[in-house]
Coordinates of C-alpha atoms and ligand atoms in Angstrom, one line a residue:
M1 CA 149.2 94.7 98.2
F2 CA 145.4 94.0 98.6
E3 CA 146.1 91.8 101.6
R4 CA 146.7 95.1 103.6
L5 CA 143.1 96.2 103.1
K6 CA 140.6 95.6 105.8
P7 CA 136.9 95.3 104.9
V8 CA 134.7 98.4 105.4
P9 CA 131.2 98.2 106.6
I10 CA 128.6 98.5 103.8
D11 CA 126.5 101.6 103.7
P12 CA 123.5 101.0 106.0
I13 CA 120.9 101.9 103.4
L14 CA 122.3 100.0 100.5
G15 CA 123.2 97.1 102.7
L16 CA 119.6 96.9 103.7
M17 CA 118.6 97.0 100.1
N18 CA 120.7 93.9 99.4
S19 CA 119.4 92.0 102.5
F20 CA 115.8 92.7 101.3
R21 CA 116.5 91.4 97.8
E22 CA 118.0 88.1 99.3
D23 CA 115.0 87.6 101.6
S24 CA 112.7 84.9 100.1
R25 CA 109.6 85.6 102.2
H26 CA 106.7 86.5 100.0
N27 CA 105.2 88.9 102.6
K28 CA 108.4 90.9 103.2
I29 CA 108.0 94.7 103.2
D30 CA 110.7 97.1 102.0
L31 CA 110.6 100.5 104.0
G32 CA 114.4 100.9 103.6
V33 CA 116.0 102.5 100.6
G34 CA 114.4 105.8 99.3
V35 CA 112.7 104.5 96.2
Y36 CA 109.2 105.1 95.3
Q37 CA 106.9 101.9 95.1
D38 CA 103.3 102.0 93.7
D39 CA 100.3 100.3 95.0
S40 CA 101.5 97.0 93.8
G41 CA 105.0 97.4 95.2
Q42 CA 106.6 98.1 91.9
T43 CA 108.9 101.0 91.0
P44 CA 107.6 101.8 87.5
I45 CA 109.1 104.0 84.9
M46 CA 106.9 107.1 84.6
T47 CA 104.9 107.1 81.4
S48 CA 106.1 110.8 80.4
V49 CA 109.7 109.6 80.9
K50 CA 109.1 106.5 78.8
K51 CA 107.6 108.5 76.0
A52 CA 110.7 110.7 76.1
E53 CA 112.8 107.7 75.9
F54 CA 111.1 106.4 72.9
Q55 CA 111.5 109.8 71.3
L56 CA 115.1 109.9 72.2
L57 CA 115.7 106.5 70.6
E58 CA 114.4 107.9 67.3
D59 CA 116.2 111.2 67.5
E60 CA 119.5 110.6 69.1
N61 CA 122.2 110.6 66.3
T62 CA 125.5 110.6 68.2
K63 CA 127.1 109.4 71.4
T64 CA 130.0 111.8 71.4
Y65 CA 131.3 113.4 74.5
Q66 CA 129.0 116.1 76.0
G67 CA 131.6 118.0 77.9
M68 CA 132.0 118.5 81.7
T69 CA 129.1 120.8 82.3
G70 CA 126.7 118.3 80.6
D71 CA 123.7 119.2 78.5
S72 CA 122.9 123.0 78.6
D73 CA 119.1 122.6 77.9
Y74 CA 118.9 120.2 80.8
N75 CA 120.9 122.6 83.0
D76 CA 118.6 125.5 82.0
R77 CA 115.3 123.6 82.4
L78 CA 116.1 122.0 85.7
S79 CA 117.4 125.4 87.1
S80 CA 114.0 126.9 86.1
L81 CA 112.1 124.1 87.8
I82 CA 114.1 124.6 91.0
F83 CA 114.5 128.4 91.1
G84 CA 111.3 129.3 89.3
E85 CA 110.8 130.0 85.6
D86 CA 111.2 133.9 85.8
N87 CA 113.7 134.1 88.6
P88 CA 115.9 137.0 87.6
I89 CA 118.9 135.3 89.2
L90 CA 119.0 132.8 86.4
K91 CA 119.9 135.5 83.9
S92 CA 121.9 137.6 86.2
G93 CA 125.3 136.3 85.4
R94 CA 125.7 135.3 89.1
F95 CA 124.3 131.9 88.4
C96 CA 125.7 128.7 86.9
T97 CA 124.6 125.0 86.8
L98 CA 126.7 121.9 86.0
Q99 CA 124.9 118.6 85.3
A100 CA 126.2 115.9 87.8
P101 CA 125.9 112.1 88.3
G102 CA 123.0 112.2 90.6
G103 CA 122.5 114.2 93.8
S104 CA 125.5 112.5 95.3
G105 CA 127.7 113.5 92.5
A106 CA 126.3 117.1 92.7
L107 CA 127.0 117.2 96.5
R108 CA 130.5 116.0 95.8
V109 CA 131.3 118.6 93.2
G110 CA 129.8 121.2 95.4
A111 CA 131.9 120.1 98.4
E112 CA 135.0 120.0 96.1
V113 CA 134.6 123.6 95.1
I114 CA 134.1 124.7 98.8
A115 CA 137.2 122.8 99.7
R116 CA 139.2 124.8 97.3
T117 CA 138.2 128.1 98.7
K118 CA 140.3 128.1 101.8
S119 CA 142.4 125.8 104.0
S120 CA 140.2 123.5 106.1
P121 CA 136.8 125.0 105.5
A122 CA 134.0 123.7 107.8
I123 CA 130.5 122.5 106.9
W124 CA 127.7 122.2 109.5
V125 CA 125.2 119.4 109.1
G126 CA 121.9 119.0 111.1
T127 CA 121.5 116.1 113.4
P128 CA 120.4 113.8 112.0
T129 CA 121.1 114.0 108.3
W130 CA 121.2 111.7 105.3
A131 CA 123.7 108.8 106.0
N132 CA 125.8 109.7 102.9
H133 CA 126.1 113.4 103.6
I134 CA 129.1 113.1 106.0
P135 CA 131.1 110.6 104.0
I136 CA 130.7 112.7 100.8
M137 CA 131.8 115.9 102.6
E138 CA 134.6 114.4 104.5
K139 CA 136.2 113.0 101.4
T140 CA 136.9 116.4 100.1
G141 CA 138.6 117.6 103.3
L142 CA 135.8 119.6 104.8
K143 CA 135.6 119.7 108.5
I144 CA 132.3 118.4 109.7
N145 CA 130.4 120.2 112.5
T146 CA 126.9 119.6 113.5
Y147 CA 123.8 121.7 114.6
P148 CA 120.6 120.3 116.3
Y149 CA 117.8 119.8 114.0
Y150 CA 115.4 117.1 115.3
D151 CA 113.9 116.4 118.6
F152 CA 113.5 112.7 118.8
E153 CA 111.1 113.0 121.8
T154 CA 108.5 115.4 120.3
H155 CA 109.3 114.3 116.6
T156 CA 109.5 117.9 115.6
I157 CA 112.4 120.3 114.5
C158 CA 114.0 121.8 117.5
F159 CA 114.1 125.1 115.8
D160 CA 115.0 127.4 118.7
E161 CA 118.1 125.3 119.4
M162 CA 118.8 125.1 115.6
I163 CA 118.6 128.9 115.1
E164 CA 120.8 129.5 118.3
A165 CA 123.4 127.2 116.9
L166 CA 123.3 128.8 113.5
K167 CA 123.7 132.3 115.0
K168 CA 127.3 131.1 116.3
I169 CA 128.4 129.8 113.0
P170 CA 131.4 131.9 111.8
K171 CA 131.2 133.9 108.5
D172 CA 132.1 131.9 105.4
D173 CA 131.5 128.5 107.0
I174 CA 129.0 126.3 105.1
V175 CA 125.6 125.2 106.4
L176 CA 124.0 122.1 104.8
L177 CA 120.2 122.3 104.6
H178 CA 117.5 120.0 103.1
G179 CA 115.4 121.9 100.5
C180 CA 112.3 119.8 101.4
C181 CA 111.2 116.4 102.4
H182 CA 114.0 116.1 105.0
N183 CA 115.9 112.8 104.8
P184 CA 115.6 111.0 107.3
T185 CA 113.1 112.9 109.4
G186 CA 110.3 114.1 107.1
A187 CA 110.3 117.3 109.3
D188 CA 110.5 120.3 107.0
L189 CA 111.1 124.0 107.9
S190 CA 108.1 126.2 107.6
S191 CA 108.2 129.5 105.4
D192 CA 108.7 131.5 108.5
Q193 CA 111.5 129.3 109.7
W194 CA 113.2 129.5 106.2
K195 CA 112.9 133.3 106.6
Q196 CA 114.7 133.2 109.9
V197 CA 117.5 131.0 108.6
C198 CA 117.9 133.3 105.7
A199 CA 118.1 136.4 107.9
T200 CA 120.7 134.6 110.1
A201 CA 122.7 133.7 107.1
H202 CA 122.6 137.3 105.8
R203 CA 123.6 138.7 109.2
N204 CA 126.3 136.4 110.1
G205 CA 127.7 135.5 106.7
F206 CA 127.5 131.7 106.6
I207 CA 126.7 130.1 103.2
P208 CA 123.9 127.7 102.8
F209 CA 124.5 124.5 100.8
I210 CA 121.0 123.1 100.0
D211 CA 120.4 119.5 99.1
I212 CA 117.1 119.2 97.1
A213 CA 116.5 115.5 96.2
Y214 CA 112.6 115.3 96.6
Q215 CA 111.2 118.4 94.9
G216 CA 107.5 117.6 94.3
L217 CA 107.0 114.8 96.8
G218 CA 106.3 117.1 99.8
N219 CA 103.9 119.9 99.3
G220 CA 104.2 120.1 95.5
L221 CA 106.8 121.4 93.0
E222 CA 106.4 125.0 93.7
K223 CA 106.0 125.0 97.5
D224 CA 108.9 122.6 98.0
A225 CA 111.2 125.2 96.4
Y226 CA 110.1 127.9 98.7
G227 CA 113.4 127.8 100.9
I228 CA 115.6 127.7 98.0
R229 CA 114.0 130.7 96.2
E230 CA 113.9 132.6 99.4
L231 CA 117.6 132.2 100.1
A232 CA 118.5 132.8 96.4
S233 CA 116.6 136.1 96.4
Q234 CA 118.4 137.3 99.5
L235 CA 121.9 136.0 99.7
P236 CA 125.0 136.8 97.8
E237 CA 126.2 133.2 97.6
L238 CA 124.5 129.8 97.7
I239 CA 125.1 126.3 96.5
V240 CA 122.4 123.8 95.5
A241 CA 122.6 120.1 94.8
S242 CA 119.6 118.6 93.1
S243 CA 118.6 115.2 92.0
C244 CA 116.0 113.7 89.4
S245 CA 116.2 110.3 90.9
K246 CA 113.0 110.5 92.9
N247 CA 110.8 113.1 91.0
F248 CA 111.5 111.6 87.6
G249 CA 112.2 108.1 88.9
L250 CA 115.5 108.0 87.3
Y251 CA 117.4 106.4 90.1
R252 CA 120.0 104.3 88.2
E253 CA 120.5 106.9 85.5
R254 CA 122.4 109.2 87.9
T255 CA 120.8 112.5 87.0
G256 CA 121.5 115.5 89.1
A257 CA 123.0 119.0 89.0
V258 CA 125.0 121.4 91.2
S259 CA 124.1 125.1 91.0
F260 CA 126.1 128.1 92.4
I261 CA 125.0 131.6 93.1
C262 CA 128.0 133.9 93.3
N263 CA 128.7 137.6 94.2
D264 CA 129.2 138.7 90.6
S265 CA 129.6 137.3 87.1
D266 CA 133.5 137.2 87.2
Q267 CA 133.3 135.1 90.3
T268 CA 130.7 132.8 88.7
K269 CA 133.0 132.0 85.7
I270 CA 135.8 131.2 88.2
V271 CA 133.5 129.0 90.3
L272 CA 132.2 127.2 87.2
S273 CA 135.8 126.5 86.1
H274 CA 136.5 125.0 89.5
A275 CA 133.4 122.8 89.3
M276 CA 134.5 121.7 85.8
S277 CA 138.0 120.9 86.9
S278 CA 136.6 118.8 90.0
A279 CA 134.2 117.0 87.6
R280 CA 137.1 116.2 85.3
S281 CA 139.2 114.6 87.9
L282 CA 136.4 112.8 89.6
Y283 CA 134.4 111.3 86.6
S284 CA 135.3 113.5 83.7
M285 CA 131.7 114.0 82.3
P286 CA 128.2 113.2 83.6
P287 CA 126.2 110.4 81.9
A288 CA 123.9 111.8 79.3
H289 CA 120.8 109.6 79.1
G290 CA 118.8 110.6 82.2
A291 CA 119.5 114.4 81.6
L292 CA 118.3 114.1 78.0
L293 CA 115.0 112.6 79.2
V294 CA 114.5 115.2 81.9
S295 CA 115.3 117.9 79.3
S296 CA 112.8 116.4 76.8
V297 CA 110.1 116.1 79.5
L298 CA 110.5 119.6 80.8
G299 CA 110.9 121.1 77.3
D300 CA 107.7 119.5 75.8
P301 CA 104.5 121.1 77.2
K302 CA 102.4 117.9 76.8
L303 CA 105.1 115.6 78.4
R304 CA 105.6 118.1 81.2
E305 CA 101.9 118.2 81.9
E306 CA 101.7 114.4 82.0
W307 CA 104.8 114.3 84.3
E308 CA 103.4 116.8 86.7
I309 CA 100.2 114.8 86.9
E310 CA 102.2 111.5 87.6
L311 CA 104.4 113.2 90.2
E312 CA 101.3 114.6 91.9
S313 CA 99.9 111.1 92.1
V314 CA 103.1 109.8 93.7
R315 CA 103.0 112.6 96.2
L316 CA 99.3 112.0 97.0
R317 CA 99.8 108.2 97.5
I318 CA 102.6 108.8 99.9
Q319 CA 100.4 111.2 101.8
L320 CA 97.6 108.7 101.8
M321 CA 99.9 106.1 103.3
R322 CA 100.9 108.5 106.0
D323 CA 97.4 109.1 106.9
L324 CA 96.4 105.4 106.8
L325 CA 99.3 104.2 108.9
C326 CA 98.6 106.8 111.5
E327 CA 95.0 105.6 111.6
K328 CA 96.0 101.9 111.9
L329 CA 98.4 102.7 114.7
R330 CA 96.2 105.1 116.6
G331 CA 94.7 104.2 119.9
N332 CA 96.9 101.3 120.3
Q333 CA 97.0 99.6 123.7
K334 CA 100.7 100.4 124.2
G335 CA 100.0 104.1 124.5
K336 CA 102.5 104.9 121.7
D337 CA 101.9 108.1 119.7
F338 CA 102.7 107.9 115.9
S339 CA 100.7 111.0 114.9
H340 CA 103.8 112.9 113.7
I341 CA 104.0 110.6 110.7
K342 CA 100.8 112.2 109.3
H343 CA 102.2 115.7 109.4
Q344 CA 105.7 115.1 108.0
K345 CA 106.6 115.3 104.4
G346 CA 108.2 113.3 101.6
M347 CA 109.2 109.7 101.6
F348 CA 110.5 109.4 105.2
S349 CA 109.6 109.6 108.8
F350 CA 111.0 107.9 111.9
L351 CA 108.8 105.3 113.4
G352 CA 110.4 106.0 116.7
I353 CA 110.7 102.4 118.0
S354 CA 113.8 100.8 119.6
S355 CA 116.6 99.4 117.6
E356 CA 115.7 95.9 119.1
E357 CA 112.2 96.3 117.8
V358 CA 113.6 97.2 114.4
D359 CA 115.7 94.0 114.5
T360 CA 112.7 91.9 115.4
L361 CA 110.6 93.4 112.7
R362 CA 113.2 92.4 110.1
A363 CA 114.1 89.0 111.5
K364 CA 110.7 87.7 112.5
Y365 CA 108.3 89.5 110.1
G366 CA 110.4 90.5 107.1
V367 CA 109.7 94.2 107.6
Y368 CA 112.9 96.1 106.6
M369 CA 113.7 99.6 107.8
V370 CA 117.0 101.5 108.5
G371 CA 118.3 101.1 112.0
S372 CA 117.5 104.6 112.9
T373 CA 113.8 103.5 112.5
R374 CA 113.5 105.7 109.2
I375 CA 110.7 104.2 107.2
N376 CA 110.0 104.9 103.5
L377 CA 106.3 105.5 103.4
A378 CA 106.2 104.6 99.7
G379 CA 106.9 101.0 100.7
I380 CA 103.4 100.8 102.2
N381 CA 100.4 100.0 100.1
I382 CA 96.8 98.9 100.6
N383 CA 97.8 95.2 100.5
N384 CA 100.5 95.3 103.2
I385 CA 99.3 98.1 105.5
D386 CA 97.3 95.6 107.7
Y387 CA 100.2 93.2 108.1
L388 CA 102.7 96.0 108.7
S389 CA 100.6 97.7 111.4
E390 CA 99.8 94.4 113.1
C391 CA 103.6 93.6 113.1
I392 CA 104.5 97.0 114.5
L393 CA 101.9 96.7 117.2
K394 CA 103.2 93.2 118.1
V395 CA 106.7 94.3 118.6
I396 CA 106.3 97.6 120.5
Ligands
LIG1 C1 118.0 107.0 100.6 O1 118.1 107.9 101.4 O2 117.5 106.0 100.8 C2 118.2 107.3 99.1 O3 118.6 108.7 99.0 C3 119.1 106.4 98.5 C4 120.5 106.5 98.9 O4 121.4 106.5 98.1 O5 120.8 106.4 100.1

């Protein structure tokens, strides 16, 4: 039977990661997959996480099943991190969280629940969005529509067009938004723009589904959650998919969660039962290890303080690379403006060069970035920034 299968193209981001690994050039630069690299180009385990791991090795006394909602301490502590320690919504009975296998698993469970609410529900995604959003949503049968998000000419959010499009979205349709550190553009909504999105959702009745995968890497842990907290305080219904891949460096441990805010406590119980039944048929139960580490770090004041300091240094290093790259590319003879990179947030920005130039950078110079020209700023360091900027200036 397998002879009937045709090969499918590999995911553009993960395909690039494989090609980079196979490249034997010593001066190659990885600006592809969204993984943090430090000044020496390594992706280290955070010290706070490593300490929690040693502790877990000592303390863990069973590997029995956890259940479909995962670890309840993890769910509570992560929810507090995202929604705010004292947010009344957490204890209102209108809120529930289910641990999920990474941000992707969280998005999928959220989409599965949406798909059960009515026949052919629609989800609206901004253009552009993360390369895996549409495949995840489509698999559940959601109808994909788009709204304008980014102006490739000005490298800013085309907010007027976006809000006009949102105003036309029918009641009960879903709108996918990035909580912070927009992937792939790095262009985030301002507080005032979040307020306008919130007011439009309130007036027109669409339901936001927020993906927050980079909390702490943009403006800091609290500020990065502004949009979510604003929507959570105003709207009757909300879905949030979160990930600890980046802010805890737990990529391969698949550590995420999906949270729902519902109209009342009865609906919340029903929604949770659907999330659990979706999880059961997809993967049964989430992997435990990463969630136990996050729970330990967040639940221990000393570890938490250490983690917050580590995360802040990650954030500041990325911002420094943004500033330095702009400086190196500024005043180039080709008249090209890269200044948007300095003002954007999180791991990514579009370099804004042509796809031929992206290909040349990879083939000739070993500089890897996604075809859309998305660059991971964390792949830049003090040792490769001169080479990188020279290569960029050579190809443009
Ligand atoms: C990325 O956008 O590079 C990351 O979120 C990794 C992935 O799974 O695509």
